mmCIF file of C-alpha atoms in Angstrom:
data_model
loop_
_atom_site.group_PDB
_atom_site.id
_atom_site.type_symbol
_atom_site.label_atom_id
_atom_site.label_comp_id
_atom_site.label_asym_id
_atom_site.label_seq_id
_atom_site.Cartn_x
_atom_site.Cartn_y
_atom_site.Cartn_z
ATOM 1 C CA MET A 1 130.888 115.976 76.125
ATOM 2 C CA LEU A 2 129.313 115.136 79.867
ATOM 3 C CA ARG A 3 130.980 113.979 82.895
ATOM 4 C CA ALA A 4 129.807 110.880 84.733
ATOM 5 C CA THR A 5 130.648 111.528 88.489
ATOM 6 C CA SER A 6 128.490 109.108 90.294
ATOM 7 C CA VAL A 7 126.645 105.749 90.948
ATOM 8 C CA LEU A 8 122.641 105.026 91.252
ATOM 9 C CA ARG A 9 121.770 101.457 92.046
ATOM 10 C CA LYS A 10 119.583 99.909 90.707
ATOM 11 C CA ALA A 11 117.175 99.589 92.651
ATOM 12 C CA ALA A 12 117.063 104.067 92.635
ATOM 13 C CA VAL A 13 117.057 105.233 88.877
ATOM 14 C CA LYS A 14 114.175 106.160 87.185
ATOM 15 C CA ALA A 15 113.336 105.210 83.401
ATOM 16 C CA GLU A 16 111.960 108.682 82.289
ATOM 17 C CA ARG A 17 115.773 109.984 83.293
ATOM 18 C CA VAL A 18 116.994 107.208 81.239
ATOM 19 C CA VAL A 19 119.287 108.578 77.779
ATOM 20 C CA ASP A 20 121.368 105.969 77.008
ATOM 21 C CA THR A 21 122.747 102.386 77.764
ATOM 22 C CA LEU A 22 126.220 101.601 77.899
ATOM 23 C CA ALA A 23 126.605 97.380 77.591
ATOM 24 C CA LEU A 24 129.584 95.896 79.533
ATOM 25 C CA GLY A 25 131.590 93.249 80.266
ATOM 26 C CA HIS A 26 132.192 91.854 83.891
ATOM 27 C CA ARG A 27 136.222 92.704 83.512
ATOM 28 C CA ASP A 28 134.772 96.579 81.504
ATOM 29 C CA ARG A 29 133.062 97.463 84.474
ATOM 30 C CA THR A 30 135.288 98.706 87.424
ATOM 31 C CA ILE A 31 135.922 101.151 84.585
ATOM 32 C CA ASN A 32 136.872 104.720 85.581
ATOM 33 C CA GLY A 33 138.511 107.727 83.866
ATOM 34 C CA VAL A 34 138.085 106.422 80.650
ATOM 35 C CA SER A 35 136.081 108.301 77.716
ATOM 36 C CA VAL A 36 133.195 106.155 76.157
ATOM 37 C CA ARG A 37 130.226 106.089 73.476
ATOM 38 C CA ALA A 38 127.328 104.612 74.706
ATOM 39 C CA THR A 39 125.697 102.622 73.187
ATOM 40 C CA GLY A 40 122.643 105.117 70.802
ATOM 41 C CA GLY A 41 126.121 107.070 70.634
ATOM 42 C CA LEU A 42 126.340 109.613 73.094
ATOM 43 C CA GLU A 43 129.997 110.113 74.488
ATOM 44 C CA LEU A 44 131.015 110.176 78.545
ATOM 45 C CA ALA A 45 134.017 110.785 80.472
ATOM 46 C CA ILE A 46 133.296 108.019 83.313
ATOM 47 C CA ALA A 47 135.213 110.592 85.863
ATOM 48 C CA LEU A 48 133.860 109.046 89.300
ATOM 49 C CA ASP A 49 135.699 109.292 93.121
ATOM 50 C CA LYS A 50 136.702 105.826 93.300
ATOM 51 C CA ALA A 51 136.233 102.345 91.515
ATOM 52 C CA THR A 52 133.254 101.331 91.726
ATOM 53 C CA VAL A 53 132.119 97.991 90.464
ATOM 54 C CA LEU A 54 128.710 98.936 88.150
ATOM 55 C CA ASN A 55 126.071 95.808 88.165
ATOM 56 C CA ASP A 56 123.985 95.436 85.403
ATOM 57 C CA GLY A 57 121.009 97.989 85.888
ATOM 58 C CA ASP A 58 122.925 100.597 87.689
ATOM 59 C CA ALA A 59 123.241 104.168 85.783
ATOM 60 C CA LEU A 60 125.960 106.215 85.468
ATOM 61 C CA LYS A 61 124.310 109.432 86.818
ATOM 62 C CA LEU A 62 125.920 113.155 84.404
ATOM 63 C CA GLU A 63 126.390 115.887 85.197
ATOM 64 C CA ASP A 64 123.100 117.487 83.735
ATOM 65 C CA GLY A 65 120.821 115.232 86.073
ATOM 66 C CA THR A 66 120.869 112.648 83.246
ATOM 67 C CA LEU A 67 121.207 109.222 83.863
ATOM 68 C CA VAL A 68 123.318 106.425 81.588
ATOM 69 C CA GLN A 69 121.851 102.894 82.288
ATOM 70 C CA ILE A 70 124.200 99.496 82.809
ATOM 71 C CA LYS A 71 123.765 96.812 80.854
ATOM 72 C CA ALA A 72 125.760 93.382 81.320
ATOM 73 C CA ALA A 73 126.817 92.536 77.951
ATOM 74 C CA PRO A 74 126.927 88.992 76.499
ATOM 75 C CA GLU A 75 130.164 86.577 77.340
ATOM 76 C CA SER A 76 131.619 83.386 76.496
ATOM 77 C CA LEU A 77 131.298 81.395 79.223
ATOM 78 C CA LEU A 78 131.144 78.197 80.485
ATOM 79 C CA GLU A 79 127.634 76.530 81.506
ATOM 80 C CA ILE A 80 128.493 74.053 83.951
ATOM 81 C CA ARG A 81 126.511 70.930 85.194
ATOM 82 C CA ALA A 82 126.451 67.833 87.573
ATOM 83 C CA GLU A 83 123.872 64.993 87.806
ATOM 84 C CA ASN A 84 124.958 64.946 91.919
ATOM 85 C CA PRO A 85 124.392 68.551 93.725
ATOM 86 C CA LEU A 86 127.581 67.907 96.072
ATOM 87 C CA ARG A 87 130.220 68.073 92.457
ATOM 88 C CA LEU A 88 129.009 71.668 92.027
ATOM 89 C CA VAL A 89 129.554 72.007 95.976
ATOM 90 C CA ARG A 90 132.840 71.186 95.280
ATOM 91 C CA LEU A 91 134.055 72.786 91.981
ATOM 92 C CA ALA A 92 132.962 76.103 93.330
ATOM 93 C CA TRP A 93 134.932 75.344 96.867
ATOM 94 C CA HIS A 94 138.065 74.791 93.654
ATOM 95 C CA LEU A 95 137.283 77.919 91.795
ATOM 96 C CA GLY A 96 136.785 80.360 95.158
ATOM 97 C CA GLY A 97 139.860 79.325 95.753
ATOM 98 C CA HIS A 98 141.885 80.127 92.176
ATOM 99 C CA HIS A 99 139.919 83.057 92.843
ATOM 100 C CA VAL A 100 138.307 82.647 89.745
ATOM 101 C CA PRO A 101 134.848 84.348 88.774
ATOM 102 C CA ALA A 102 131.551 82.528 89.105
ATOM 103 C CA GLU A 103 128.165 83.433 88.471
ATOM 104 C CA MET A 104 126.370 80.614 90.512
ATOM 105 C CA THR A 105 122.645 79.943 89.880
ATOM 106 C CA ALA A 106 120.107 77.535 91.573
ATOM 107 C CA ASP A 107 120.934 73.525 88.744
ATOM 108 C CA ALA A 108 124.330 75.922 87.084
ATOM 109 C CA LEU A 109 127.760 77.006 87.854
ATOM 110 C CA TYR A 110 129.120 79.980 85.344
ATOM 111 C CA VAL A 111 132.748 80.586 84.637
ATOM 112 C CA PRO A 112 134.720 82.578 81.868
ATOM 113 C CA ASN A 113 135.663 80.456 78.816
ATOM 114 C CA ASP A 114 138.670 79.376 79.145
ATOM 115 C CA ALA A 115 140.528 75.938 78.502
ATOM 116 C CA ALA A 116 142.258 76.078 82.140
ATOM 117 C CA LEU A 117 138.889 76.058 83.044
ATOM 118 C CA GLY A 118 137.558 73.523 81.872
ATOM 119 C CA GLU A 119 140.327 70.759 82.830
ATOM 120 C CA LEU A 120 139.031 71.757 86.314
ATOM 121 C CA VAL A 121 135.359 71.344 85.698
ATOM 122 C CA ARG A 122 136.436 67.913 84.124
ATOM 123 C CA GLY A 123 138.708 67.000 86.420
ATOM 124 C CA GLN A 124 135.574 67.293 89.167
ATOM 125 C CA GLY A 125 133.724 65.275 87.214
ATOM 126 C CA CYS A 126 130.477 68.346 85.769
ATOM 127 C CA SER A 127 129.914 68.962 82.543
ATOM 128 C CA MET A 128 130.418 71.802 80.288
ATOM 129 C CA THR A 129 128.480 73.339 77.376
ATOM 130 C CA VAL A 130 129.800 76.679 76.135
ATOM 131 C CA VAL A 131 126.770 79.545 76.341
ATOM 132 C CA GLU A 132 127.255 83.570 75.356
ATOM 133 C CA ARG A 133 125.093 84.910 78.080
ATOM 134 C CA PRO A 134 125.366 88.701 80.105
ATOM 135 C CA PHE A 135 128.007 87.856 83.205
ATOM 136 C CA GLN A 136 126.791 88.463 86.570
ATOM 137 C CA PRO A 137 129.732 87.152 88.714
ATOM 138 C CA GLU A 138 129.338 87.103 93.279
ATOM 139 C CA ALA A 139 131.125 90.026 94.354
ATOM 140 C CA GLU A 140 134.614 88.677 95.873
ATOM 141 C CA VAL A 141 135.121 89.250 99.837
ATOM 142 C CA HIS A 142 138.519 90.803 101.315
ATOM 143 C CA HIS A 143 138.591 89.664 104.621
ATOM 144 C CA HIS A 144 141.610 91.221 105.477
ATOM 145 C CA ALA A 145 140.210 94.370 105.373
ATOM 146 C CA HIS A 146 137.899 93.734 107.961
ATOM 147 C CA GLY A 147 141.586 93.703 111.018
ATOM 148 C CA ASP A 148 142.568 90.632 113.058
ATOM 149 C CA ASP A 149 139.334 89.588 114.669
ATOM 150 C CA CYS A 150 138.191 88.844 111.111
ATOM 151 C CA GLY A 151 138.217 84.976 111.084
ATOM 152 C CA CYS A 152 138.899 84.352 107.702
ATOM 153 C CA GLY A 153 141.525 81.510 109.779
ATOM 154 C CA HIS A 154 144.609 84.277 108.497
ATOM 155 C CA ASP A 155 147.337 84.747 110.878
ATOM 156 C CA HIS A 156 147.384 88.346 111.165
ATOM 157 C CA HIS A 157 149.563 88.486 114.509
ATOM 158 C CA HIS A 158 152.775 87.863 112.443
ATOM 159 C CA GLY A 159 154.383 91.095 112.911
ATOM 160 C CA HIS A 160 153.673 90.684 116.723
ATOM 161 C CA ASP A 161 154.498 87.632 117.181
ATOM 162 C CA HIS A 162 157.717 88.458 114.977
ATOM 163 C CA SER A 163 158.474 91.482 117.694
ATOM 164 C CA HIS A 164 158.137 89.346 120.591
ATOM 165 C CA GLY A 165 160.515 86.236 119.669
ATOM 166 C CA HIS A 166 162.634 89.502 119.289
ATOM 167 C CA ASP A 167 162.380 89.591 122.477
ATOM 168 C CA HIS A 168 162.981 86.770 123.488
ATOM 169 C CA ALA A 169 166.674 86.809 121.560
ATOM 170 C CA HIS A 170 167.119 89.509 123.672
ATOM 171 C CA HIS A 171 166.349 88.257 126.981
ATOM 172 C CA GLY A 172 168.730 85.689 126.067
ATOM 173 C CA HIS A 173 171.158 87.850 125.331
ATOM 174 C CA ASP A 174 170.729 89.683 128.453
ATOM 175 C CA HIS A 175 170.753 86.865 130.996
ATOM 176 C CA ALA A 176 173.714 84.981 129.256
ATOM 177 C CA HIS A 177 175.949 88.084 129.651
ATOM 178 C CA ASP A 178 174.610 89.201 133.436
ATOM 179 C CA HIS A 179 175.661 86.430 134.046
ATOM 180 C CA LYS A 180 178.756 85.863 132.418
ATOM 181 C CA HIS A 181 179.955 89.297 133.985
ATOM 182 C CA GLU A 182 178.598 87.909 137.501
ATOM 183 C CA HIS A 183 180.885 84.694 136.652
ATOM 184 C CA GLY A 184 183.991 86.693 135.465
ATOM 185 C CA HIS A 185 183.383 88.844 138.571
ATOM 186 C CA LYS A 186 183.749 85.718 141.456
ATOM 187 C CA GLU A 187 187.021 84.306 139.176
ATOM 188 C CA GLN A 188 188.580 88.013 138.903
ATOM 189 C CA HIS A 189 188.521 88.593 142.779
ATOM 190 C CA ALA A 190 190.298 85.804 143.253
ATOM 191 C CA HIS A 191 193.419 86.773 140.886
ATOM 192 C CA GLY A 192 194.097 89.154 142.901
ATOM 193 C CA GLU A 193 195.092 93.106 142.591
ATOM 194 C CA GLY A 194 197.486 91.948 139.684
ATOM 195 C CA CYS A 195 194.221 90.667 137.674
ATOM 196 C CA GLY A 196 193.298 93.086 135.579
ATOM 197 C CA CYS A 197 190.019 93.254 135.269
ATOM 198 C CA GLY A 198 189.580 97.371 136.069
ATOM 199 C CA HIS A 199 187.921 96.262 139.376
ATOM 200 C CA ASP A 200 189.251 97.654 142.851
ATOM 201 C CA HIS A 201 190.880 94.932 144.838
ATOM 202 C CA ASP A 202 193.467 97.440 146.606
ATOM 203 C CA HIS A 203 190.675 99.187 148.999
ATOM 204 C CA HIS A 204 189.466 95.166 149.631
ATOM 205 C CA ALA A 205 192.803 93.533 150.424
ATOM 206 C CA HIS A 206 194.178 96.652 152.293
ATOM 207 C CA GLY A 207 191.406 96.570 154.874
ATOM 208 C CA HIS A 208 193.223 92.725 154.909
ATOM 209 C CA HIS A 209 195.837 93.907 155.569
ATOM 210 C CA ASP A 210 195.720 96.530 157.714
ATOM 211 C CA HIS A 211 193.839 94.160 159.836
ATOM 212 C CA GLY A 212 196.499 91.347 160.073
ATOM 213 C CA HIS A 213 199.055 94.321 161.417
ATOM 214 C CA GLY A 214 196.705 95.327 163.633
ATOM 215 C CA HIS A 215 195.968 91.967 164.749
ATOM 216 C CA GLY A 216 199.674 91.372 165.544
ATOM 217 C CA ALA A 217 200.623 93.990 166.624
ATOM 218 C CA ALA A 218 197.429 94.107 169.892
ATOM 219 C CA HIS A 219 199.716 90.346 170.256
ATOM 220 C CA GLY A 220 203.117 91.623 170.578
ATOM 221 C CA HIS A 221 201.789 94.481 172.822
ATOM 222 C CA LYS A 222 200.373 91.829 175.040
ATOM 223 C CA GLY A 223 203.363 89.714 174.400
ATOM 224 C CA HIS A 224 205.393 92.409 175.671
ATOM 225 C CA SER A 225 203.139 93.080 179.544
ATOM 226 C CA HIS A 226 203.512 89.526 180.545
ATOM 227 C CA ASP A 227 207.104 89.967 179.856
ATOM 228 C CA HIS A 228 207.658 92.911 182.069
#
């Protein structure tokens, strides 16, 4: 069994190298790591480096250099039309919000044939018809891969804001702690030597005591000299 290891886009496909075709619905055009049987009976193993969306007209390149071309298989779809183009635009906006795959043409939208989607279509005042045709929806764009400045409107700074808020909380805690310590320190000096706060009040008190003693002694000495 030959392996398909790479993809050639439609513009690079040479018809003389195509040995078979493979019809796939839109959900199967991202398959990888599986074995399939092509329309003409050729069996091949799809072994791409990474999952790749295959479009109608692209080709899988086999190990021997030959190609198996991809064909979009017919699917049951809803063909949606509206007399007022604005209604189609509004419907397309709603479909995008629900991540519904949709193919757009100049005068119609095509979506998978689904009852819930039918209700949405009717709710927007559009008409619909069930059809069988190949489905080639628009590629979904993932803006989040672009990073913080992608402009998609989502807040990519949530983690940063959370950390910033935490810093404020921490700052507030430190401020309260410092204020408490300062306030407590002032009160404890007023308590004196036996307050039990852990500060060394003895040196401060002793200095005042010595000062008082020295002052008294000096005063007494002057008095004694005067009497004499």
